[in-house]
Amino acid sequence: MCQAMVFAVSMNSKANALLALMIATNFVELKGQVYKRTDTNKLWTLACQDIVERFELLLVLCFVVVEDISNGGCWMPTAGTLLVCGRIFFWEIIIDIAKHAVLGKFNDIRPGIYREYMRDLCGDSLDHHSH
């Protein structure tokens, strides 16, 4: 909820607070992950963490949109809020793609490993549904 408040405040400020917030959070993430040696098991863990992070970000952005609806007095969010939320989500995905590309390049991990990760994730999901 705190993260939703930070996003809402930075989205409503006139300065480039949102841009500064995005750069700061993603710089820390990139710096912390890219310069470490990574094997396929660590990359699997990182990919799962990125999936969870995107889901949490989607929930936070939904809170921001709901807050915009409640503050606006109408049943639809403003186009500006939806556009900014879409940009935030888009840039998070682009940054994650770049992070995984750099990790794969520097650690000689082939891109096909993500196909195996997806197969394992789908298999695990189906196993949990069958119980």
PDB file of C-alpha atoms in Angstrom:
ATOM      1  CA  MET A   1       0.000   0.000   0.000  1.00  0.00           C
ATOM      2  CA  CYS A   2       2.917   2.299   0.741  1.00  0.00           C
ATOM      3  CA  GLN A   3       4.266   1.668  -2.746  1.00  0.00           C
ATOM      4  CA  ALA A   4       0.887   2.639  -4.219  1.00  0.00           C
ATOM      5  CA  MET A   5       0.978   5.916  -2.295  1.00  0.00           C
ATOM      6  CA  VAL A   6       4.497   6.657  -3.562  1.00  0.00           C
ATOM      7  CA  PHE A   7       3.429   5.965  -7.162  1.00  0.00           C
ATOM      8  CA  ALA A   8       0.290   8.081  -6.787  1.00  0.00           C
ATOM      9  CA  VAL A   9       2.192  11.034  -5.327  1.00  0.00           C
ATOM     10  CA  SER A  10       4.936  10.858  -7.947  1.00  0.00           C
ATOM     11  CA  MET A  11       2.370  10.554 -10.758  1.00  0.00           C
ATOM     12  CA  ASN A  12       0.506  13.642  -9.524  1.00  0.00           C
ATOM     13  CA  SER A  13       3.591  15.818  -9.036  1.00  0.00           C
ATOM     14  CA  LYS A  14       4.475  18.299 -11.745  1.00  0.00           C
ATOM     15  CA  ALA A  15       8.201  17.612 -11.594  1.00  0.00           C
ATOM     16  CA  ASN A  16       9.921  14.530 -12.957  1.00  0.00           C
ATOM     17  CA  ALA A  17       9.459  12.656  -9.690  1.00  0.00           C
ATOM     18  CA  LEU A  18       8.094   9.554 -11.407  1.00  0.00           C
ATOM     19  CA  LEU A  19      11.049   9.390 -13.766  1.00  0.00           C
ATOM     20  CA  ALA A  20      13.473   9.788 -10.856  1.00  0.00           C
ATOM     21  CA  LEU A  21      11.652   7.087  -8.891  1.00  0.00           C
ATOM     22  CA  MET A  22      11.763   4.641 -11.814  1.00  0.00           C
ATOM     23  CA  ILE A  23      15.448   5.287 -12.498  1.00  0.00           C
ATOM     24  CA  ALA A  24      16.412   4.924  -8.843  1.00  0.00           C
ATOM     25  CA  THR A  25      14.551   1.679  -8.218  1.00  0.00           C
ATOM     26  CA  ASN A  26      15.657   0.036 -11.441  1.00  0.00           C
ATOM     27  CA  PHE A  27      19.276   1.185 -11.137  1.00  0.00           C
ATOM     28  CA  VAL A  28      19.530  -0.519  -7.759  1.00  0.00           C
ATOM     29  CA  GLU A  29      17.991  -3.693  -9.204  1.00  0.00           C
ATOM     30  CA  LEU A  30      20.289  -3.722 -12.235  1.00  0.00           C
ATOM     31  CA  LYS A  31      23.400  -2.953 -10.203  1.00  0.00           C
ATOM     32  CA  GLY A  32      22.584  -5.683  -7.712  1.00  0.00           C
ATOM     33  CA  GLN A  33      22.024  -8.415 -10.296  1.00  0.00           C
ATOM     34  CA  VAL A  34      24.036  -7.750 -13.432  1.00  0.00           C
ATOM     35  CA  TYR A  35      27.526  -7.660 -11.949  1.00  0.00           C
ATOM     36  CA  LYS A  36      27.253 -11.038 -10.200  1.00  0.00           C
ATOM     37  CA  ARG A  37      28.083 -14.417 -11.643  1.00  0.00           C
ATOM     38  CA  THR A  38      24.865 -16.248 -12.379  1.00  0.00           C
ATOM     39  CA  ASP A  39      24.160 -19.863 -13.195  1.00  0.00           C
ATOM     40  CA  THR A  40      20.917 -21.326 -14.529  1.00  0.00           C
ATOM     41  CA  ASN A  41      19.529 -22.019 -11.032  1.00  0.00           C
ATOM     42  CA  LYS A  42      20.060 -18.419  -9.929  1.00  0.00           C
ATOM     43  CA  LEU A  43      18.572 -17.214 -13.216  1.00  0.00           C
ATOM     44  CA  TRP A  44      15.497 -19.399 -12.593  1.00  0.00           C
ATOM     45  CA  THR A  45      15.101 -17.821  -9.154  1.00  0.00           C
ATOM     46  CA  LEU A  46      15.533 -14.345 -10.622  1.00  0.00           C
ATOM     47  CA  ALA A  47      12.954 -15.048 -13.342  1.00  0.00           C
ATOM     48  CA  CYS A  48      10.451 -16.215 -10.709  1.00  0.00           C
ATOM     49  CA  GLN A  49      11.152 -13.118  -8.625  1.00  0.00           C
ATOM     50  CA  ASP A  50      10.538 -10.941 -11.691  1.00  0.00           C
ATOM     51  CA  ILE A  51       7.180 -12.663 -12.275  1.00  0.00           C
ATOM     52  CA  VAL A  52       6.159 -11.972  -8.683  1.00  0.00           C
ATOM     53  CA  GLU A  53       7.436  -8.386  -8.946  1.00  0.00           C
ATOM     54  CA  ARG A  54       5.365  -7.745 -12.087  1.00  0.00           C
ATOM     55  CA  PHE A  55       2.249  -9.160 -10.418  1.00  0.00           C
ATOM     56  CA  GLU A  56       2.799  -6.975  -7.346  1.00  0.00           C
ATOM     57  CA  LEU A  57       3.377  -3.938  -9.579  1.00  0.00           C
ATOM     58  CA  LEU A  58       0.138  -4.676 -11.417  1.00  0.00           C
ATOM     59  CA  LEU A  59      -1.718  -4.778  -8.086  1.00  0.00           C
ATOM     60  CA  VAL A  60      -0.110  -1.516  -6.961  1.00  0.00           C
ATOM     61  CA  LEU A  61      -1.050   0.173 -10.219  1.00  0.00           C
ATOM     62  CA  CYS A  62      -4.615  -1.108  -9.815  1.00  0.00           C
ATOM     63  CA  PHE A  63      -4.708   0.552  -6.381  1.00  0.00           C
ATOM     64  CA  VAL A  64      -3.530   3.786  -7.998  1.00  0.00           C
ATOM     65  CA  VAL A  65      -6.274   3.558 -10.640  1.00  0.00           C
ATOM     66  CA  VAL A  66      -8.921   2.850  -7.973  1.00  0.00           C
ATOM     67  CA  GLU A  67      -7.682   5.839  -5.982  1.00  0.00           C
ATOM     68  CA  ASP A  68      -7.939   7.985  -9.113  1.00  0.00           C
ATOM     69  CA  ILE A  69     -11.512   6.789  -9.631  1.00  0.00           C
ATOM     70  CA  SER A  70     -12.465   7.560  -6.021  1.00  0.00           C
ATOM     71  CA  ASN A  71     -10.860  11.014  -6.145  1.00  0.00           C
ATOM     72  CA  GLY A  72     -12.268  11.877  -9.564  1.00  0.00           C
ATOM     73  CA  GLY A  73     -15.907  11.409  -8.668  1.00  0.00           C
ATOM     74  CA  CYS A  74     -16.731   9.372 -11.761  1.00  0.00           C
ATOM     75  CA  TRP A  75     -16.762   5.669 -12.575  1.00  0.00           C
ATOM     76  CA  MET A  76     -13.908   5.778 -15.073  1.00  0.00           C
ATOM     77  CA  PRO A  77     -10.250   6.589 -14.421  1.00  0.00           C
ATOM     78  CA  THR A  78      -8.693   9.463 -16.283  1.00  0.00           C
ATOM     79  CA  ALA A  79      -6.857   8.692 -19.498  1.00  0.00           C
ATOM     80  CA  GLY A  80      -3.717  10.307 -18.099  1.00  0.00           C
ATOM     81  CA  THR A  81      -3.616   7.929 -15.140  1.00  0.00           C
ATOM     82  CA  LEU A  82      -4.093   4.886 -17.355  1.00  0.00           C
ATOM     83  CA  LEU A  83      -1.386   6.111 -19.707  1.00  0.00           C
ATOM     84  CA  VAL A  84       1.130   6.675 -16.905  1.00  0.00           C
ATOM     85  CA  CYS A  85       0.336   3.283 -15.327  1.00  0.00           C
ATOM     86  CA  GLY A  86       0.791   1.627 -18.718  1.00  0.00           C
ATOM     87  CA  ARG A  87       4.132   3.363 -19.191  1.00  0.00           C
ATOM     88  CA  ILE A  88       5.332   2.260 -15.759  1.00  0.00           C
ATOM     89  CA  PHE A  89       4.415  -1.370 -16.456  1.00  0.00           C
ATOM     90  CA  PHE A  90       5.897  -1.234 -19.974  1.00  0.00           C
ATOM     91  CA  TRP A  91       9.236   0.167 -18.794  1.00  0.00           C
ATOM     92  CA  GLU A  92       9.461  -2.374 -15.981  1.00  0.00           C
ATOM     93  CA  ILE A  93       9.100  -5.164 -18.542  1.00  0.00           C
ATOM     94  CA  ILE A  94      11.696  -3.561 -20.858  1.00  0.00           C
ATOM     95  CA  ILE A  95      14.153  -3.204 -17.978  1.00  0.00           C
ATOM     96  CA  ASP A  96      13.648  -6.843 -16.974  1.00  0.00           C
ATOM     97  CA  ILE A  97      14.237  -7.950 -20.569  1.00  0.00           C
ATOM     98  CA  ALA A  98      17.444  -5.903 -20.714  1.00  0.00           C
ATOM     99  CA  LYS A  99      18.571  -7.279 -17.348  1.00  0.00           C
ATOM    100  CA  HIS A 100      18.061 -10.880 -18.477  1.00  0.00           C
ATOM    101  CA  ALA A 101      19.756 -10.198 -21.822  1.00  0.00           C
ATOM    102  CA  VAL A 102      22.840  -8.787 -20.094  1.00  0.00           C
ATOM    103  CA  LEU A 103      22.898 -11.625 -17.564  1.00  0.00           C
ATOM    104  CA  GLY A 104      22.662 -14.185 -20.361  1.00  0.00           C
ATOM    105  CA  LYS A 105      25.381 -12.507 -22.401  1.00  0.00           C
ATOM    106  CA  PHE A 106      27.897 -12.104 -19.574  1.00  0.00           C
ATOM    107  CA  ASN A 107      27.301 -15.573 -18.133  1.00  0.00           C
ATOM    108  CA  ASP A 108      27.124 -17.486 -21.441  1.00  0.00           C
ATOM    109  CA  ILE A 109      23.565 -18.676 -20.817  1.00  0.00           C
ATOM    110  CA  ARG A 110      21.673 -19.484 -23.988  1.00  0.00           C
ATOM    111  CA  PRO A 111      18.250 -17.853 -24.539  1.00  0.00           C
ATOM    112  CA  GLY A 112      16.571 -21.255 -24.959  1.00  0.00           C
ATOM    113  CA  ILE A 113      16.782 -21.746 -21.205  1.00  0.00           C
ATOM    114  CA  TYR A 114      13.696 -19.548 -20.821  1.00  0.00           C
ATOM    115  CA  ARG A 115      11.701 -22.021 -22.909  1.00  0.00           C
ATOM    116  CA  GLU A 116      12.711 -24.715 -20.416  1.00  0.00           C
ATOM    117  CA  TYR A 117      11.760 -22.420 -17.527  1.00  0.00           C
ATOM    118  CA  MET A 118       8.340 -21.837 -19.059  1.00  0.00           C
ATOM    119  CA  ARG A 119       7.821 -25.567 -19.560  1.00  0.00           C
ATOM    120  CA  ASP A 120       8.805 -26.255 -15.941  1.00  0.00           C
ATOM    121  CA  LEU A 121       6.553 -23.466 -14.660  1.00  0.00           C
ATOM    122  CA  CYS A 122       3.578 -24.723 -16.703  1.00  0.00           C
ATOM    123  CA  GLY A 123       4.251 -28.284 -15.555  1.00  0.00           C
ATOM    124  CA  ASP A 124       4.379 -27.204 -11.921  1.00  0.00           C
ATOM    125  CA  SER A 125       1.160 -25.248 -12.362  1.00  0.00           C
ATOM    126  CA  LEU A 126      -0.611 -28.252 -13.868  1.00  0.00           C
ATOM    127  CA  ASP A 127       0.676 -30.520 -11.088  1.00  0.00           C
ATOM    128  CA  HIS A 128      -0.768 -28.184  -8.449  1.00  0.00           C
ATOM    129  CA  HIS A 129      -4.148 -28.052 -10.234  1.00  0.00           C
ATOM    130  CA  SER A 130      -4.434 -31.842 -10.339  1.00  0.00           C
ATOM    131  CA  HIS A 131      -4.304 -32.217  -6.555  1.00  0.00           C
TER     132      HIS A 131
END
